[in-house]
Short mmCIF file of C-alpha atoms in Angstrom, two decimals:
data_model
loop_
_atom_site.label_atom_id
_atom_site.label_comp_id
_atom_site.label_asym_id
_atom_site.label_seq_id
_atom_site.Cartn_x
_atom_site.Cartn_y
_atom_site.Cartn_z
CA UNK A 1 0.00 0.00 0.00
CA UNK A 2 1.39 3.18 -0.83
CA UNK A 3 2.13 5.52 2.05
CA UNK A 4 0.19 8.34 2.31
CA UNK A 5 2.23 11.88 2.07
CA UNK A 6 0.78 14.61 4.36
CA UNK A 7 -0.40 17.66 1.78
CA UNK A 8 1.85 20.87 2.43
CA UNK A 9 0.24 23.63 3.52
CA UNK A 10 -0.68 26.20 0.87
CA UNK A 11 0.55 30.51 1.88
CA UNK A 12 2.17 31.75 4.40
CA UNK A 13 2.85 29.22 6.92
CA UNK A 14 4.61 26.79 4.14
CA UNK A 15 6.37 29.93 2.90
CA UNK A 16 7.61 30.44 6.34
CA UNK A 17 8.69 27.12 6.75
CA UNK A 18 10.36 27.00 3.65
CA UNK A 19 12.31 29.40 4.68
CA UNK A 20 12.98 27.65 8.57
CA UNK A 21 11.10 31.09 10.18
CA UNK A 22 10.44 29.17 12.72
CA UNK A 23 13.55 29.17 13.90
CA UNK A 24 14.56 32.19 15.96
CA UNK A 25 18.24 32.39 14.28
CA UNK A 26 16.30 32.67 10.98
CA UNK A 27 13.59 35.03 12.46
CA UNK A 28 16.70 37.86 13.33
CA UNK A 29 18.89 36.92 10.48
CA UNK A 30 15.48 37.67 8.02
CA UNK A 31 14.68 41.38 10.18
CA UNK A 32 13.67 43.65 7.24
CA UNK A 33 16.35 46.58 6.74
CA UNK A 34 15.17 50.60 7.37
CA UNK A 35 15.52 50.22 3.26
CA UNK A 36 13.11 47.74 2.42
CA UNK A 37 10.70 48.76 5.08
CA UNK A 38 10.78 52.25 3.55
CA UNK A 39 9.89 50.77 0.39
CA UNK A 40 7.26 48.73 1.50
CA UNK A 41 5.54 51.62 3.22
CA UNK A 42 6.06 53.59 0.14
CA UNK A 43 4.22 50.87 -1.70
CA UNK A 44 1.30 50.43 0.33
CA UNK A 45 0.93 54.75 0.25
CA UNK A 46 1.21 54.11 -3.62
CA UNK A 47 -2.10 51.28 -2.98
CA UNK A 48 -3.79 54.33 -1.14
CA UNK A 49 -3.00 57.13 -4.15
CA UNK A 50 -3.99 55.30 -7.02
CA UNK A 51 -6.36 52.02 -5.77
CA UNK A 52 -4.66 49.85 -8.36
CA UNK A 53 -5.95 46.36 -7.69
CA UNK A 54 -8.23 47.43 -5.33
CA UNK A 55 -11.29 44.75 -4.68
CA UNK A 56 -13.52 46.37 -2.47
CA UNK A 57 -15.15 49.83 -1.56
CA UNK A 58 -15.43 51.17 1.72
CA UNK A 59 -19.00 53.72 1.20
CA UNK A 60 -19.80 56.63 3.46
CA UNK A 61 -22.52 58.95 2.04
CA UNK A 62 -21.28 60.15 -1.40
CA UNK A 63 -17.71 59.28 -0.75
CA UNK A 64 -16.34 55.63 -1.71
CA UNK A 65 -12.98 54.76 -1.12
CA UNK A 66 -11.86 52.00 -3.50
CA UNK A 67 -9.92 49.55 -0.91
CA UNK A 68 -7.71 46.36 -0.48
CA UNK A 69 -8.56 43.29 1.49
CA UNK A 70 -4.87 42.52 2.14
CA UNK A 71 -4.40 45.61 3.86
CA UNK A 72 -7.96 46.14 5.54
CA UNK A 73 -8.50 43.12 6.52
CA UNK A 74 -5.75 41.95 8.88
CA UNK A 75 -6.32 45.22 10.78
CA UNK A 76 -9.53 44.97 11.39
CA UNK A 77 -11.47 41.65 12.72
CA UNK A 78 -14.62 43.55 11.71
CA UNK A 79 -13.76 43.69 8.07
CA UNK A 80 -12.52 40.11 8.17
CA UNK A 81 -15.65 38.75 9.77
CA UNK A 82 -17.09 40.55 6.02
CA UNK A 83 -15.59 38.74 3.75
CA UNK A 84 -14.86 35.19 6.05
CA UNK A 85 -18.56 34.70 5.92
CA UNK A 86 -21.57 35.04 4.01
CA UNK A 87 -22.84 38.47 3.93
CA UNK A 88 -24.16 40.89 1.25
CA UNK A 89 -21.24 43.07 1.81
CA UNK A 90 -19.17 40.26 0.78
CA UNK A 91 -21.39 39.55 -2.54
CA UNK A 92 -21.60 42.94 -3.75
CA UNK A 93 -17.54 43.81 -2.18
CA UNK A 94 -19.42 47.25 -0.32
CA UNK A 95 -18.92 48.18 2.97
CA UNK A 96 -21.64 51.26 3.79
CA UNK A 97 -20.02 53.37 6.86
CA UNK A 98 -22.69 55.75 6.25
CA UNK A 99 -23.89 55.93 9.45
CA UNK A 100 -20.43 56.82 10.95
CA UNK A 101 -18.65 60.53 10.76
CA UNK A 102 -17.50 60.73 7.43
CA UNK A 103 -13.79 62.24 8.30
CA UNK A 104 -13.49 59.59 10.44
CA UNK A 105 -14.20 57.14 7.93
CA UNK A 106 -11.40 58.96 5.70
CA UNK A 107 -9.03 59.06 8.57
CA UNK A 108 -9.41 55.20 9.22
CA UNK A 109 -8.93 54.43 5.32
CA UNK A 110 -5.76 56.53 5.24
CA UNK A 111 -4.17 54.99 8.63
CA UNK A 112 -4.52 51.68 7.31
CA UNK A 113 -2.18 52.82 4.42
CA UNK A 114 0.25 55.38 6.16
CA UNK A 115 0.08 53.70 10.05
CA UNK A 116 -0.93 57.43 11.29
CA UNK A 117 -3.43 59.90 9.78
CA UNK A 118 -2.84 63.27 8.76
CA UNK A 119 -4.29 66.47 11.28
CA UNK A 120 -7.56 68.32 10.17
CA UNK A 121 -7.40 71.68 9.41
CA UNK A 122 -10.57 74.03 10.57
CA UNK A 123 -12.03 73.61 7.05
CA UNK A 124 -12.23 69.91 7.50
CA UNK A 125 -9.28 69.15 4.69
CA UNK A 126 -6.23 67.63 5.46
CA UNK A 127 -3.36 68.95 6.14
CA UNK A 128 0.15 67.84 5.09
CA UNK A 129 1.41 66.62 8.17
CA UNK A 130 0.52 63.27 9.90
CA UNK A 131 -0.75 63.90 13.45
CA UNK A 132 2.68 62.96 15.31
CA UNK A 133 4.91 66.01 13.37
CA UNK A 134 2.38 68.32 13.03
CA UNK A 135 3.36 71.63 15.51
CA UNK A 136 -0.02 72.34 17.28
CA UNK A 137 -1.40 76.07 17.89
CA UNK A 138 -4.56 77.43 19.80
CA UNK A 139 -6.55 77.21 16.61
CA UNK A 140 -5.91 73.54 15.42
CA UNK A 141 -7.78 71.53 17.93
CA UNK A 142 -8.41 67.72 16.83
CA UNK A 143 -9.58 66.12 20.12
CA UNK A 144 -13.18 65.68 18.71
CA UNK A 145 -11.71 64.33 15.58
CA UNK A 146 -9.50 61.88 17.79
CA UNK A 147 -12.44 60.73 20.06
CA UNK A 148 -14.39 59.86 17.41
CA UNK A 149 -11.80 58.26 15.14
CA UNK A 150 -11.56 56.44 18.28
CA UNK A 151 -15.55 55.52 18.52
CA UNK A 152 -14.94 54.24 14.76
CA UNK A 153 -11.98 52.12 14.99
CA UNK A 154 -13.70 50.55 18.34
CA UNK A 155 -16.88 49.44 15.74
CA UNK A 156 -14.41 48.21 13.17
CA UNK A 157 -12.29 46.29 16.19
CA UNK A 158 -8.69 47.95 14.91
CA UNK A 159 -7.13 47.87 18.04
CA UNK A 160 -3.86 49.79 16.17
CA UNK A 161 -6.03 52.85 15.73
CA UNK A 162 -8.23 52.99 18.66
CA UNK A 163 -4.46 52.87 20.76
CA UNK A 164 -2.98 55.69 18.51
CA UNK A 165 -6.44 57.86 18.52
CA UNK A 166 -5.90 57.76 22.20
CA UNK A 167 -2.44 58.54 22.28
CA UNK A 168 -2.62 61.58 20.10
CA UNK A 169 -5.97 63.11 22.00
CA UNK A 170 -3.68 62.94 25.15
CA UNK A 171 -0.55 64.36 23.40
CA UNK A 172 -3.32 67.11 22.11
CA UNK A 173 -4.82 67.63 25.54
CA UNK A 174 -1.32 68.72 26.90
CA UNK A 175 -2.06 72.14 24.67
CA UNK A 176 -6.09 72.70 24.01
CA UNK A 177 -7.15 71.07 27.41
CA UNK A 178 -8.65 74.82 27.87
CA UNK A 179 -9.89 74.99 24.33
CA UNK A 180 -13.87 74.49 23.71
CA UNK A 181 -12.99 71.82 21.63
CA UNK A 182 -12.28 69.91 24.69
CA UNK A 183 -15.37 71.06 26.52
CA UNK A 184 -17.17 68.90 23.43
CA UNK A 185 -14.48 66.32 23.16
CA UNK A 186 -15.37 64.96 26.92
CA UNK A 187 -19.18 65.07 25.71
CA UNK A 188 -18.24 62.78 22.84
CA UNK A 189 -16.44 60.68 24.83
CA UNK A 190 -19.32 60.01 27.56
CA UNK A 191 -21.93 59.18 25.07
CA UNK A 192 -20.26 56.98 22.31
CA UNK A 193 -18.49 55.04 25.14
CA UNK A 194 -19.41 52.57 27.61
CA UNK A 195 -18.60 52.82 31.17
CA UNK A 196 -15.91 49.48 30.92
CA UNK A 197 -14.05 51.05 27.92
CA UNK A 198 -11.98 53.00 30.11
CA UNK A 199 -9.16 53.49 27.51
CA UNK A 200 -10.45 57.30 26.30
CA UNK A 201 -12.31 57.62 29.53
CA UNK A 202 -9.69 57.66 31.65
CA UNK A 203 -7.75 60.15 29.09
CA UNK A 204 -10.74 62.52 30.00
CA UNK A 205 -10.04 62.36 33.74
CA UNK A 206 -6.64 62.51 33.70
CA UNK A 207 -7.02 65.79 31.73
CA UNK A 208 -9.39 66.90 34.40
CA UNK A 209 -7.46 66.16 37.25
CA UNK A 210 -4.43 67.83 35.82
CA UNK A 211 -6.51 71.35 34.82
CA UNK A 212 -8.94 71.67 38.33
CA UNK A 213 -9.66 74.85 37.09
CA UNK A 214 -11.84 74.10 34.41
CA UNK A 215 -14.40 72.98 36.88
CA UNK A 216 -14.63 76.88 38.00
CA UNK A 217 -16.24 76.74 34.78
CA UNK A 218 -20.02 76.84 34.48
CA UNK A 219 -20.44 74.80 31.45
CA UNK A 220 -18.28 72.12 33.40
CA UNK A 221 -20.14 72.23 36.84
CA UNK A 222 -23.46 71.41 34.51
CA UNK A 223 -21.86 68.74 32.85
CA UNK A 224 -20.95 66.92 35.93
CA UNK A 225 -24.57 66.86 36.66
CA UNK A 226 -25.05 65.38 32.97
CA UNK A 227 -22.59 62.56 32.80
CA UNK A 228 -20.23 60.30 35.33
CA UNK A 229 -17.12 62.49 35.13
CA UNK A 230 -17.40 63.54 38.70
CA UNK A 231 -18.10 59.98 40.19
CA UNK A 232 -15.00 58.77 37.75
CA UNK A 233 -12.84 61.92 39.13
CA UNK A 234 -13.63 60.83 43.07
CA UNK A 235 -12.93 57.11 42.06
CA UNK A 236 -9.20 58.27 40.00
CA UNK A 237 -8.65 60.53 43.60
CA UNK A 238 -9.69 57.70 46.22
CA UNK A 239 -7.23 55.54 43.56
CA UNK A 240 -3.98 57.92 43.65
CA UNK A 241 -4.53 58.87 47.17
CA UNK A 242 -4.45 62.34 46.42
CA UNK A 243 -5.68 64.51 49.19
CA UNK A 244 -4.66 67.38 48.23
CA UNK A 245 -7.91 67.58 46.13
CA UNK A 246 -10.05 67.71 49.66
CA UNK A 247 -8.70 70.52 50.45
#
């Protein structure tokens, strides 16, 4: 009887065993140089520019940005829960974001490509600069643009943008934690989150608890009344032990 051979594996994990990546001699020996990461990079902005070989759109109102599934997918275990089973969005290769903020949409689309997104200018365009070079002023406030970027990538499950969405609104925060922008950001934040997603939550309070001040404010006492920020605030101060906030 002839002896049966065990079928290979097809992709990447007989590539990778080809090439004995299993191994962790091979694994450091095979780290990609600052060159070829560069170009790859440069490639996948290239994908973004032109959409050559594109094979699905991403829809938000009247804007439809012509997409990969090589790139979208693996980020996001929403979009690969799309196309791993049998759905229309699947038959028809459409995924309608209409119901989400549309520059949020555009922001998500473009991180996915660049691994950042560029900062909003007060006419809504884009400006030239990704968010972690750009030189903030008084009058460039993105925080609301950063919550709900944040609100977005936590309904697509892209864990890489939710953590950088956060990271930049608390970079931000260090600058316009006095600017209205904030005032709206926290108002965001309290509605499109729930109370166990602490992640942005606790960004809020930490802001708070670092600028007292603002709750001289009237528009902050009445929003203490609206929301759990205060009851959050007590809990961070009971957690720190800081009692120099009693007195």
């Amino acid at each position: 009887m002839a002896r049966k051979t065990k079928k290979k594996k097809k992709g990447t994990d007989s590539l990778y065993h080809l090439i004995g990546a299993d191994d962790p001699e091979v694994l450091i020996a095979h780290q990609p140089t600052k060159e070829s990461t560069d170009e790859l990079l440069s490639s996948l902005r290239q994908l973004h520019i032109s959409s050559e070989y594109s094979d699905f759109g991403i829809k938000c109102s009247e804007d439809m940005y012509k997409v990969h599934k090589a790139v979208i997918c693996p980020r996001s275990s929403f979009f690969h829960a799309v196309f791993e089973n049998e759905t229309q969005e699947r038959d028809t290769a459409e995924v309608d974001l209409s119901e989400h903020d549309g520059t949020s949409v555009r922001l998500m689309v473009y991180f996915c490509y660049h691994l950042d997104y560029p900062h909003v200018k007060l006419d809504g365009t884009f400006g030239n600069q990704v968010v972690s070079g750009y030189q903030h002023t008084q009058e460039t406030s993105n925080l609301s643009h950063h919550c709900r970027l944040y609100a977005l990538a936590d309904f697509c499950q892209m864990e890489g943008l939710k953590m950088l969405a956060v990271s930049n609104f608390r970079k931000e925060a260090e600058i316009h934690w006095n600017d209205p922008d904030f005032f709206e950001a926290i108002q965001f934040v309290y509605a499109a989150t729930v109370s166990s997603d602490r992640t942005l939550r606790d960004a809020v309070v930490d802001v708070m608890m670092k600028h007292p001040t603002l709750l001289d404010r009237q528009e902050f006492k009445d929003l203490l009344k609206e929301i759990d920020l205060a009851h959050e605030m007590l809990l961070k101060i009971h957690e720190r032990g800081l009692s120099c906030y009693w007195r």
